[in-house]
Coordinates of C-alpha atoms in Angstrom, one line a residue:
Chain R
X1 CA -49.9 32.6 -11.7
X2 CA -46.7 30.7 -12.1
X3 CA -45.4 32.7 -8.6
X4 CA -48.5 31.7 -6.4
X5 CA -48.0 28.3 -7.7
X6 CA -44.3 28.1 -6.6
X7 CA -45.1 29.5 -3.0
X8 CA -46.7 26.6 -1.7
X9 CA -44.1 24.4 -0.8
X10 CA -41.4 27.2 -0.4
X11 CA -43.2 28.4 2.8
X12 CA -42.4 25.3 4.1
X13 CA -39.0 25.6 4.1
X14 CA -36.5 27.2 6.4
X15 CA -36.3 30.9 6.4
X16 CA -32.5 30.6 5.1
X17 CA -33.3 28.5 2.4
X18 CA -36.0 30.4 1.5
X19 CA -33.9 33.8 0.9
X20 CA -31.6 31.6 -1.3
X21 CA -34.6 30.4 -3.3
X22 CA -35.8 33.8 -3.5
X23 CA -32.8 34.5 -5.1
X24 CA -32.5 31.6 -7.4
X25 CA -36.0 32.6 -8.4
X26 CA -35.7 36.0 -9.2
X27 CA -32.5 35.3 -11.3
X28 CA -34.7 32.4 -13.2
X29 CA -36.9 35.1 -13.9
X30 CA -34.6 37.7 -14.9
X31 CA -33.1 34.8 -17.7
X32 CA -34.8 35.2 -21.0
X33 CA -35.8 31.8 -21.0
X34 CA -38.6 30.4 -23.3
X35 CA -39.6 27.9 -20.4
X36 CA -42.6 29.3 -18.1
X37 CA -42.9 26.2 -16.3
X38 CA -42.6 25.6 -12.9
X39 CA -39.4 25.4 -11.9
X40 CA -38.4 22.1 -10.1
X41 CA -36.5 20.5 -7.5
X42 CA -34.0 17.7 -8.4
X43 CA -32.6 15.0 -6.0
X44 CA -29.6 13.5 -6.8
X45 CA -28.2 10.7 -4.9
X46 CA -24.5 10.2 -4.9
X47 CA -22.6 7.2 -3.5
X48 CA -18.7 7.0 -2.7
X49 CA -17.4 4.1 -4.3
X50 CA -13.5 3.0 -4.8
X51 CA -12.3 4.7 -7.9
X52 CA -12.7 3.0 -11.0
X53 CA -9.1 3.3 -11.5
X54 CA -8.3 1.3 -8.8
X55 CA -7.5 -2.7 -9.1
X56 CA -9.6 -3.9 -6.3
X57 CA -8.0 -6.7 -4.0
X58 CA -9.8 -9.3 -2.3
X59 CA -9.0 -9.4 1.4
X60 CA -7.3 -12.5 2.8
X61 CA -9.6 -13.3 4.9
X62 CA -12.7 -13.2 2.3
X63 CA -14.6 -10.7 4.5
X64 CA -14.6 -8.2 1.3
X65 CA -12.2 -6.3 -0.5
X66 CA -9.4 -4.0 0.6
X67 CA -10.6 -0.4 1.2
X68 CA -8.0 0.9 3.7
X69 CA -5.8 3.5 2.0
X70 CA -7.4 3.1 -1.3
X71 CA -8.5 6.1 -3.7
X72 CA -12.5 6.7 -2.9
X73 CA -14.3 8.8 -5.6
X74 CA -17.8 9.5 -6.8
X75 CA -19.6 6.7 -8.5
X76 CA -19.0 7.5 -12.0
X77 CA -22.7 6.6 -13.1
X78 CA -23.8 9.4 -10.3
X79 CA -21.5 11.6 -11.6
X80 CA -23.6 11.8 -15.0
X81 CA -26.7 12.4 -12.9
X82 CA -25.3 15.3 -11.3
X83 CA -23.8 16.9 -14.5
X84 CA -27.6 16.0 -16.3
X85 CA -29.3 17.7 -13.2
X86 CA -27.0 20.7 -13.6
X87 CA -27.3 20.9 -17.3
X88 CA -31.5 21.1 -16.7
X89 CA -30.9 23.5 -14.3
X90 CA -28.7 25.7 -16.9
X91 CA -31.5 25.2 -19.3
X92 CA -33.8 27.0 -17.1
X93 CA -35.9 23.8 -16.0
X94 CA -34.8 23.4 -12.7
X95 CA -34.9 25.7 -9.5
X96 CA -32.5 23.5 -7.2
X97 CA -30.3 20.7 -7.0
X98 CA -30.2 18.7 -3.8
X99 CA -27.0 16.0 -3.5
X100 CA -27.8 13.0 -0.9
X101 CA -25.0 10.3 0.3
X102 CA -25.9 8.1 2.8
X103 CA -22.9 6.7 4.1
X104 CA -20.0 7.1 6.6
X105 CA -18.7 10.4 7.4
X106 CA -16.6 10.5 4.7
X107 CA -19.4 10.9 2.1
X108 CA -19.1 14.3 2.9
X109 CA -15.9 14.4 0.3
X110 CA -18.6 12.9 -2.3
X111 CA -20.8 15.8 -1.4
X112 CA -18.7 18.5 -1.8
X113 CA -17.7 16.9 -5.1
X114 CA -21.4 17.2 -6.3
X115 CA -21.5 20.8 -4.7
X116 CA -18.1 21.9 -6.5
X117 CA -20.1 20.5 -9.7
X118 CA -22.9 22.8 -9.3
X119 CA -25.4 21.0 -7.0
X120 CA -27.1 23.8 -4.7
X121 CA -27.3 22.1 -1.1
X122 CA -26.3 18.6 0.2
X123 CA -27.6 16.1 2.5
X124 CA -25.7 13.5 4.1
X125 CA -27.6 10.6 6.0
X126 CA -24.8 9.0 8.3
X127 CA -24.8 5.1 8.9
X128 CA -22.4 2.5 10.3
X129 CA -24.4 -0.2 8.6
X130 CA -23.5 -1.5 5.0
X131 CA -26.7 -0.5 3.3
X132 CA -28.4 -3.0 0.7
X133 CA -30.1 -1.5 -2.4
X134 CA -33.5 -1.6 -0.8
X135 CA -32.4 0.0 2.2
X136 CA -31.0 2.5 0.4
X137 CA -34.1 3.0 -1.4
X138 CA -36.2 3.4 1.9
X139 CA -33.9 5.9 3.2
X140 CA -34.1 8.1 -0.4
X141 CA -37.8 7.8 0.0
X142 CA -37.8 9.1 3.3
X143 CA -35.7 12.1 1.9
X144 CA -38.1 12.6 -1.1
X145 CA -40.8 12.7 1.6
X146 CA -39.0 16.0 3.1
X147 CA -37.7 17.3 -0.1
X148 CA -40.8 16.8 -2.5
X149 CA -38.5 16.8 -5.8
X150 CA -40.2 16.4 -8.8
X151 CA -37.4 14.3 -10.2
X152 CA -34.6 11.9 -8.9
X153 CA -31.7 11.3 -10.9
X154 CA -29.1 8.7 -10.2
X155 CA -26.5 6.4 -11.6
X156 CA -28.0 3.2 -12.9
X157 CA -25.6 1.2 -10.7
X158 CA -22.5 1.7 -8.6
X159 CA -19.6 -0.1 -9.5
X160 CA -18.6 -1.7 -6.1
X161 CA -21.7 -4.2 -5.8
X162 CA -22.9 -3.7 -9.7
X163 CA -26.5 -4.1 -8.4
X164 CA -28.3 -1.9 -10.6
X165 CA -31.3 -1.8 -8.6
X166 CA -31.6 1.0 -6.1
X167 CA -33.5 3.6 -8.8
X168 CA -35.9 1.1 -9.7
X169 CA -36.7 0.2 -6.2
X170 CA -36.9 3.9 -5.1
X171 CA -39.4 4.3 -8.0
X172 CA -41.1 1.0 -6.9
X173 CA -41.7 2.2 -3.1
X174 CA -42.6 5.9 -4.3
X175 CA -45.1 4.7 -7.0
X176 CA -43.4 6.8 -9.0
X177 CA -42.1 5.9 -12.7
X178 CA -38.9 4.7 -13.7
X179 CA -36.6 5.6 -16.5
X180 CA -33.9 3.6 -16.1
X181 CA -30.5 3.1 -18.4
X182 CA -31.1 7.0 -19.7
X183 CA -28.7 8.2 -22.6
X184 CA -31.2 11.5 -23.3
X185 CA -33.7 13.4 -20.6
X186 CA -36.2 15.8 -22.0
X187 CA -37.9 17.9 -19.0
X188 CA -41.3 19.2 -19.9
X189 CA -44.3 20.6 -17.0
X190 CA -45.5 17.7 -16.1
X191 CA -43.6 14.5 -17.5
X192 CA -40.2 14.0 -18.8
X193 CA -39.0 11.9 -21.9
X194 CA -36.3 9.5 -21.4
X195 CA -34.2 7.6 -24.1
X196 CA -33.0 4.5 -22.3
X197 CA -30.1 2.4 -23.6
X198 CA -31.8 -1.4 -24.3
X199 CA -29.9 -4.4 -25.4
X200 CA -31.1 -4.3 -29.2
X201 CA -31.0 -0.3 -29.5
X202 CA -32.9 2.7 -27.7
X203 CA -36.3 3.2 -26.5
X204 CA -38.3 6.4 -25.6
X205 CA -40.6 6.5 -22.6
X206 CA -42.6 9.3 -21.6
X207 CA -43.3 9.2 -17.4
X208 CA -45.6 11.3 -15.6
X209 CA -43.8 13.6 -13.1
X210 CA -42.3 13.1 -10.1
X211 CA -40.2 10.4 -11.5
X212 CA -36.8 8.2 -11.0
X213 CA -34.4 8.5 -14.0
X214 CA -30.9 6.6 -14.0
X215 CA -28.2 7.9 -15.9
X216 CA -26.5 5.2 -18.3
X217 CA -22.8 6.2 -19.6
X218 CA -23.7 8.1 -22.7
X219 CA -26.0 10.9 -20.9
X220 CA -23.5 13.5 -21.0
X221 CA -19.9 14.2 -20.4
X222 CA -19.5 15.3 -16.6
X223 CA -17.5 18.5 -15.8
X224 CA -14.2 19.2 -14.8
X225 CA -14.2 20.9 -11.7
X226 CA -12.3 24.0 -11.5
X227 CA -10.5 25.5 -8.5
X228 CA -13.3 28.3 -7.3
X229 CA -15.9 25.9 -7.6
X230 CA -14.4 24.0 -5.0
X231 CA -13.9 27.1 -2.8
X232 CA -17.4 28.0 -3.2
X233 CA -18.7 24.7 -2.5
X234 CA -17.3 24.9 1.1
X235 CA -19.8 27.4 1.6
X236 CA -22.7 25.8 0.4
X237 CA -25.2 24.0 3.0
X238 CA -24.6 20.6 3.8
X239 CA -27.0 19.2 6.5
X240 CA -26.3 15.9 8.3
X241 CA -28.7 13.4 10.0
X242 CA -28.8 9.6 11.0
X243 CA -30.8 7.0 9.3
X244 CA -32.5 6.7 12.7
X245 CA -33.4 10.2 13.0
X246 CA -35.2 9.5 9.4
X247 CA -37.1 6.7 11.0
X248 CA -35.8 3.9 8.6
X249 CA -35.8 0.7 9.8
X250 CA -32.7 -1.3 7.8
X251 CA -32.4 -5.2 7.9
X252 CA -30.0 -7.5 6.6
X253 CA -31.5 -9.5 4.0
X254 CA -28.7 -10.6 2.2
X255 CA -25.7 -11.8 4.1
X256 CA -22.4 -11.8 2.3
X257 CA -20.6 -15.3 3.3
X258 CA -17.5 -14.9 1.6
X259 CA -15.8 -12.7 -1.1
X260 CA -13.3 -14.3 -3.4
X261 CA -10.9 -13.8 -6.5
X262 CA -12.7 -14.8 -9.5
X263 CA -10.6 -18.1 -11.0
X264 CA -7.8 -16.7 -12.9
X265 CA -7.4 -17.4 -16.6
X266 CA -4.7 -19.7 -18.2
X267 CA -2.0 -17.8 -19.2
X268 CA -1.7 -17.6 -23.0
X269 CA 0.7 -17.7 -25.8
X270 CA 2.1 -15.9 -28.3
X271 CA 1.9 -16.2 -32.2
X272 CA 4.2 -14.3 -34.5
X273 CA 1.6 -14.7 -37.5
X274 CA -1.9 -14.9 -38.9
X275 CA -1.0 -18.4 -40.3
X276 CA 0.1 -19.6 -37.0
X277 CA -2.7 -18.2 -35.4
X278 CA -5.7 -19.8 -37.7
X279 CA -3.6 -22.7 -37.3
X280 CA -4.0 -22.8 -33.5
X281 CA -7.4 -21.9 -33.5
X282 CA -8.4 -24.9 -36.1
X283 CA -6.4 -27.5 -34.4
X284 CA -5.1 -26.7 -31.1
X285 CA -8.4 -25.4 -29.6
X286 CA -10.9 -26.5 -32.7
X287 CA -13.1 -23.6 -32.4
X288 CA -13.1 -22.8 -36.5
Chain O
X1 CA -39.5 -25.2 -4.4
X2 CA -41.5 -23.2 -6.8
X3 CA -39.9 -21.1 -8.9
X4 CA -41.1 -18.1 -11.4
X5 CA -39.1 -17.6 -14.7
X6 CA -40.2 -14.2 -16.4
X7 CA -39.5 -15.0 -20.0
X8 CA -37.5 -12.4 -22.1
X9 CA -39.2 -12.3 -26.1
X10 CA -40.1 -10.1 -29.1
X11 CA -43.4 -11.6 -29.2
X12 CA -42.8 -13.9 -31.8
X13 CA -39.6 -15.8 -30.6
X14 CA -38.6 -17.0 -27.0
X15 CA -35.1 -15.2 -26.0
X16 CA -32.4 -17.4 -25.4
X17 CA -31.5 -15.8 -22.1
X18 CA -35.1 -17.0 -20.8
X19 CA -33.7 -20.6 -21.3
X20 CA -30.3 -20.0 -19.1
X21 CA -32.8 -18.8 -16.7
X22 CA -35.0 -21.9 -16.9
X23 CA -31.7 -23.7 -16.3
X24 CA -31.3 -21.9 -13.0
X25 CA -34.4 -22.3 -12.4
X26 CA -34.5 -26.0 -12.4
X27 CA -31.5 -26.5 -10.2
X28 CA -33.3 -24.3 -7.6
X29 CA -36.8 -26.3 -7.8
X30 CA -39.0 -28.9 -9.3
X31 CA -41.9 -26.8 -9.6
X32 CA -40.9 -24.1 -12.5
X33 CA -43.4 -22.1 -13.9
X34 CA -42.9 -19.5 -16.6
X35 CA -44.8 -16.2 -17.5
X36 CA -44.8 -15.0 -21.0
X37 CA -46.7 -11.5 -21.0
X38 CA -46.7 -10.0 -24.5
X39 CA -49.1 -9.2 -27.5
X40 CA -49.7 -11.7 -30.2
X41 CA -47.1 -14.2 -28.4
X42 CA -49.0 -17.0 -28.3
X43 CA -46.0 -19.1 -30.2
X44 CA -43.8 -18.0 -27.8
X45 CA -46.1 -19.1 -24.8
X46 CA -45.9 -22.5 -26.6
X47 CA -42.6 -22.6 -26.9
X48 CA -41.7 -21.6 -23.5
X49 CA -44.0 -25.1 -22.7
X50 CA -41.5 -27.3 -24.6
X51 CA -38.6 -26.4 -22.6
X52 CA -37.6 -29.3 -20.6
X53 CA -38.4 -28.8 -16.9
X54 CA -41.2 -26.5 -17.3
X55 CA -44.3 -27.3 -15.8
X56 CA -46.6 -24.5 -16.3
X57 CA -46.7 -21.7 -18.7
X58 CA -48.7 -18.6 -17.5
X59 CA -49.6 -16.6 -20.8
X60 CA -50.8 -12.8 -20.2
X61 CA -52.0 -10.9 -23.5
X62 CA -52.5 -7.2 -23.6
X63 CA -51.5 -4.4 -26.1
X64 CA -49.5 -2.6 -23.5
X65 CA -47.4 -5.7 -22.7
X66 CA -46.0 -5.8 -26.5
X67 CA -43.1 -3.4 -25.2
X68 CA -44.3 -3.7 -21.6
X69 CA -43.0 -0.7 -19.5
X70 CA -41.1 -1.8 -15.9
X71 CA -44.4 -0.3 -14.1
X72 CA -46.8 -2.5 -15.7
X73 CA -44.5 -5.9 -15.8
X74 CA -43.9 -5.6 -12.1
X75 CA -47.4 -5.1 -10.8
X76 CA -48.3 -8.4 -13.1
X77 CA -45.3 -10.3 -11.7
X78 CA -45.8 -9.0 -8.0
X79 CA -49.5 -10.7 -7.5
X80 CA -47.9 -13.9 -8.9
X81 CA -44.6 -13.9 -7.2
X82 CA -46.0 -14.5 -3.6
X83 CA -47.0 -18.0 -4.3
X84 CA -43.4 -18.5 -5.3
X85 CA -40.2 -19.0 -3.5
X86 CA -38.2 -17.9 -6.3
X87 CA -38.6 -15.3 -9.0
X88 CA -36.0 -15.3 -11.9
X89 CA -35.6 -13.0 -15.1
X90 CA -32.7 -12.9 -17.4
X91 CA -29.9 -10.2 -16.3
X92 CA -30.4 -8.5 -19.3
X93 CA -31.6 -4.5 -19.9
X94 CA -35.0 -6.3 -19.7
X95 CA -34.7 -7.8 -16.3
X96 CA -32.8 -5.5 -14.8
X97 CA -35.5 -3.1 -15.4
X98 CA -38.5 -4.4 -13.9
X99 CA -37.2 -6.8 -11.6
X100 CA -35.8 -4.3 -8.9
X101 CA -39.3 -2.9 -8.8
X102 CA -40.9 -6.5 -8.1
X103 CA -38.3 -7.0 -5.4
X104 CA -39.1 -3.5 -3.6
X105 CA -43.0 -4.3 -3.5
X106 CA -42.4 -7.3 -2.1
X107 CA -40.0 -5.8 0.6
X108 CA -37.1 -8.5 -0.3
X109 CA -33.7 -7.8 -1.6
X110 CA -32.8 -8.7 -4.9
X111 CA -30.1 -10.6 -5.9
X112 CA -28.2 -9.4 -9.5
X113 CA -26.4 -11.4 -12.1
X114 CA -26.2 -14.9 -10.4
X115 CA -23.8 -16.9 -11.6
X116 CA -23.7 -20.1 -9.5
X117 CA -26.2 -21.6 -7.0
X118 CA -24.4 -23.2 -3.6
X119 CA -27.5 -23.9 -1.8
X120 CA -31.4 -23.3 -1.8
X121 CA -30.1 -19.8 0.1
X122 CA -26.7 -19.5 -1.2
X123 CA -25.9 -17.5 -4.1
X124 CA -22.7 -16.5 -6.2
X125 CA -22.5 -12.8 -8.0
X126 CA -19.7 -11.1 -9.4
X127 CA -18.8 -7.8 -7.9
X128 CA -16.6 -4.8 -8.7
X129 CA -16.7 -5.4 -12.6
X130 CA -16.0 -9.1 -12.0
X131 CA -12.6 -8.6 -10.0
X132 CA -14.4 -10.0 -7.1
X133 CA -17.1 -13.1 -6.3
X134 CA -19.5 -12.7 -3.4
X135 CA -21.1 -15.8 -2.2
X136 CA -24.6 -14.2 -0.2
X137 CA -27.1 -15.9 2.1
X138 CA -30.7 -14.6 1.5
X139 CA -32.7 -14.3 4.5
X140 CA -36.2 -13.5 2.7
X141 CA -38.9 -15.8 1.8
X142 CA -39.3 -14.8 -1.7
X143 CA -35.7 -14.6 -3.4
X144 CA -35.7 -12.3 -6.6
X145 CA -33.0 -13.3 -8.5
X146 CA -31.4 -12.1 -12.1
X147 CA -29.6 -14.9 -14.0
X148 CA -26.5 -14.0 -15.8
X149 CA -27.2 -15.9 -18.8
X150 CA -23.5 -17.0 -19.7
X151 CA -23.3 -18.5 -16.6
X152 CA -26.2 -21.6 -17.3
X153 CA -26.2 -23.7 -20.2
X154 CA -29.6 -22.8 -22.4
X155 CA -32.3 -25.6 -21.2
X156 CA -33.2 -28.1 -24.0
X157 CA -36.5 -28.7 -25.6
X158 CA -38.6 -31.4 -23.5
X159 CA -40.0 -34.4 -24.8
X160 CA -43.9 -33.0 -23.6
X161 CA -45.4 -30.1 -23.6
X162 CA -46.5 -28.1 -20.6
X163 CA -49.8 -26.7 -20.2
X164 CA -50.5 -23.0 -20.7
X165 CA -53.2 -21.3 -18.6
X166 CA -54.2 -18.0 -19.5
X167 CA -53.6 -15.2 -16.8
X168 CA -55.5 -11.8 -17.0
X169 CA -53.8 -8.9 -17.6
X170 CA -53.7 -5.5 -15.1
X171 CA -54.7 -2.3 -16.2
X172 CA -51.7 -0.2 -17.9
X173 CA -50.4 2.4 -15.9
X174 CA -50.1 5.7 -16.8
X175 CA -46.9 6.5 -14.6
X176 CA -45.3 5.5 -17.9
X177 CA -45.4 5.1 -21.7
X178 CA -43.5 3.7 -24.0
X179 CA -43.1 6.3 -27.2
X180 CA -40.7 4.5 -29.7
X181 CA -38.0 1.8 -30.0
X182 CA -35.2 2.0 -32.2
X183 CA -33.6 -1.1 -32.8
X184 CA -30.4 -1.9 -34.8
X185 CA -31.1 -4.0 -38.0
X186 CA -28.2 -6.6 -38.3
X187 CA -28.4 -9.8 -40.7
X188 CA -25.4 -10.9 -37.7
X189 CA -26.2 -13.3 -35.0
X190 CA -27.3 -11.3 -31.5
X191 CA -24.2 -10.6 -29.7
X192 CA -24.9 -12.4 -26.2
X193 CA -25.9 -15.4 -28.5
X194 CA -23.2 -15.7 -30.7
X195 CA -20.5 -18.7 -30.5
X196 CA -18.0 -16.1 -32.1
X197 CA -17.3 -12.7 -31.2
X198 CA -15.2 -10.1 -33.1
X199 CA -14.9 -6.8 -30.9
X200 CA -12.9 -3.5 -32.0
X201 CA -11.5 -0.7 -29.7
X202 CA -10.4 2.4 -30.1
X203 CA -7.8 1.3 -32.2
X204 CA -10.2 0.7 -35.0
X205 CA -9.7 4.3 -35.7
X206 CA -13.3 5.2 -37.4
X207 CA -16.3 3.6 -38.3
X208 CA -14.5 2.6 -41.5
X209 CA -12.0 0.7 -39.4
X210 CA -14.8 -1.4 -38.2
X211 CA -15.6 -2.5 -41.8
X212 CA -12.4 -4.8 -41.9
X213 CA -14.1 -6.6 -38.9
X214 CA -17.3 -6.8 -40.5
X215 CA -15.5 -9.0 -43.0
X216 CA -14.0 -11.1 -40.5
X217 CA -17.5 -11.3 -38.8
X218 CA -18.7 -12.3 -42.1
X219 CA -16.5 -14.7 -43.0
X220 CA -17.0 -16.7 -39.5
X221 CA -20.6 -15.5 -38.8
X222 CA -19.7 -13.8 -36.1
X223 CA -21.5 -11.1 -33.9
X224 CA -19.5 -7.7 -33.9
X225 CA -19.0 -6.4 -30.4
X226 CA -17.1 -3.0 -28.9
X227 CA -15.2 -1.5 -26.5
X228 CA -16.6 1.6 -24.6
X229 CA -14.0 3.7 -26.2
X230 CA -15.2 2.6 -29.5
X231 CA -19.0 3.3 -29.0
X232 CA -18.0 7.0 -27.3
X233 CA -15.8 7.7 -30.3
X234 CA -19.1 7.0 -32.5
X235 CA -17.7 4.0 -34.6
X236 CA -20.6 1.7 -33.3
X237 CA -24.0 2.2 -31.9
X238 CA -24.4 1.6 -28.2
X239 CA -25.6 -1.7 -28.3
X240 CA -22.3 -3.1 -29.5
X241 CA -20.8 -2.5 -25.9
X242 CA -19.4 -5.1 -24.0
X243 CA -18.4 -4.8 -20.7
X244 CA -19.0 -4.1 -17.2
X245 CA -22.3 -2.0 -17.8
X246 CA -22.7 -3.1 -21.4
X247 CA -23.1 -6.7 -22.8
X248 CA -21.7 -9.7 -20.7
X249 CA -20.9 -12.2 -23.6
X250 CA -19.1 -15.8 -23.3
X251 CA -18.6 -17.2 -26.8
X252 CA -16.7 -19.9 -27.9
X253 CA -14.4 -17.7 -29.4
X254 CA -13.7 -13.9 -28.9
X255 CA -11.2 -12.0 -31.0
X256 CA -10.4 -8.4 -29.5
X257 CA -9.2 -6.2 -32.1
X258 CA -7.4 -2.7 -31.1
X259 CA -8.8 -3.0 -27.4
X260 CA -6.4 -2.2 -24.9
X261 CA -8.6 -4.1 -21.9
X262 CA -9.8 -1.6 -19.4
X263 CA -11.2 -3.9 -16.6
X264 CA -14.7 -2.9 -17.4
X265 CA -14.5 -4.2 -20.6
X266 CA -12.8 -7.6 -19.5
X267 CA -15.8 -7.9 -17.3
X268 CA -17.6 -8.3 -20.0
X269 CA -15.9 -10.9 -21.9
X270 CA -13.6 -12.9 -19.8
X271 CA -15.8 -16.1 -19.6
X272 CA -15.3 -16.3 -23.2
X273 CA -14.0 -19.6 -23.9
X274 CA -11.0 -18.9 -26.3
X275 CA -10.1 -15.4 -26.4
X276 CA -7.7 -13.6 -29.2
X277 CA -6.1 -10.6 -28.7
X278 CA -4.5 -8.5 -31.7
X279 CA -3.2 -5.1 -30.5
X280 CA 0.4 -3.4 -31.5
X281 CA 0.6 -2.4 -28.0
X282 CA 2.7 -5.3 -26.3
X283 CA 1.9 -3.9 -22.7
X284 CA -1.9 -4.0 -23.3
X285 CA -3.6 -5.6 -20.3
X286 CA -6.1 -7.4 -22.9
X287 CA -3.3 -9.6 -23.4
X288 CA -3.3 -10.7 -19.5
X289 CA -6.6 -12.8 -20.4
X290 CA -5.6 -13.9 -24.0
X291 CA -5.2 -17.3 -24.9
X292 CA -3.6 -16.1 -28.1
X293 CA -1.8 -13.1 -28.7
X294 CA -0.5 -11.3 -31.9
X295 CA 1.3 -8.0 -31.3
X296 CA 0.8 -6.1 -34.4
X297 CA -0.5 -3.4 -36.3
X298 CA -4.1 -4.4 -36.8
X299 CA -4.7 -2.8 -40.2
X300 CA -1.9 -5.1 -41.6
X301 CA -3.4 -8.3 -39.8
X302 CA -6.7 -8.1 -40.2
X303 CA -6.6 -8.0 -44.4
X304 CA -4.1 -11.0 -44.0
X305 CA -6.6 -12.9 -41.5
X306 CA -9.5 -12.2 -43.9
X307 CA -7.6 -14.2 -46.8
X308 CA -6.4 -17.0 -44.6
X309 CA -9.8 -17.5 -43.0
X310 CA -11.0 -17.4 -46.5
X311 CA -8.4 -19.9 -47.9
X312 CA -8.9 -22.6 -44.7
X313 CA -12.6 -22.6 -44.3
X314 CA -13.3 -22.9 -48.0
X315 CA -11.5 -26.3 -47.5

């Protein structure tokens, strides 16, 4: 029964991938897992951003921030998403993990990181343009149509533009449910239960699959990548395509006119004692 | 210009962040309307109607709006939004959840974390954890915007009350269901609305360490915040987190204790009016944004501070 249901979507895939899938399927069936449900595919979008430890510098001409010779990494929230997908696979719930990145050819590095962590294959969608969240969501929608994942897990926001939009937009375009700011993900056969971090505490939602989940900081702790994994990742398939090939039309809806430094804070003073501090708070700035 | 503001509330009271969003709305247009969707939330609709600058309140009642899912709220808002030039909500986990969904259905971009309006189509927002600010121009016919509440004053009450019109609820979508909510109970003021915030970091050492901060917070009527490090270490619940991905606060006084000051934390509090930093590490980056720096061991300082505060505040 289970086998028959699995065969449908598999048939549409390329021969090489079918072989790989059969191997995965075979090993999953050997594994003494309690979960007899359908093994699903997870799509994990990952973004290449300026490393979170880098102090960003605004370009003198106000056109953006300095990216030349700056260390780039996978958006930390996307790393949490990759890790979560891998844990779901290790728990026997997921058959395969496909990582996708959209941008310059250098996004290959980010995809290799995802593969080294444990994603099975990767898709690179190249574009010269700097895509905005709605465009990214449209590209991802096209990828979803090709890959038919049961679940998309991605970071809740990218630490460069801090938009916090793409996951929600993708869910809307697909007509899927969304579980944003996830700190817990429990997968069932036809639903996923997501614990969300909200302002007053936590909220638990149950989403019908397929669905989009966005990762918050406390979802998990991403693993360190070991050298053999990096070597192995080089053998994993990485397929490249362009935004045009996907048939997605992108448009500039928000034009960045200027990027500038935030106003600096005035420099402070050192106080030597509690008494002096309280005195200044009361009598100098009068906040007490 | 017509502006639709989606109210954040708990079915009993209108959240303060909504008042800030209304202030931004009034700067954008002269026809400001507020949508209050909830369950048993008539009092909230009435409160919204009394806010200065609000011309009309649309009130939608349904059991599934008590804690609405993004799916349900977006469906309701999208239908209304087509008649407006601007759609605004607070940039909180409430607004961030459903507003991008609205924008995508309308096929328009969204502007996150508005901090300043330069022109009807020009908006300023922080990027890179507040290490840069971007001025963007919107080309869309409907501008969907989340408003950073700390950047706009709360709208005051007006002399008259605006009319309240009922808006028919939409059916519940089976895409998502809210199963439960676990909200942190606290007698203290809400973090984003507090005039004084006392925040602790990894330097607090333990959950017990935070008790020292609670004593100070009690003296000052302050809210308690935390850095990511303190939350990750399990000293306090995650909704205490102040920072790029946590809460954005801008109180009158922010006292950072045992917080080193990673840029991600500074992003959440650097708009505070007065910042006090207490840390034994003289090189801690928090001191670069502090108005008053006290280089000392917090375990020695906090009891002293409590005593001093009780002495001077008792007068």
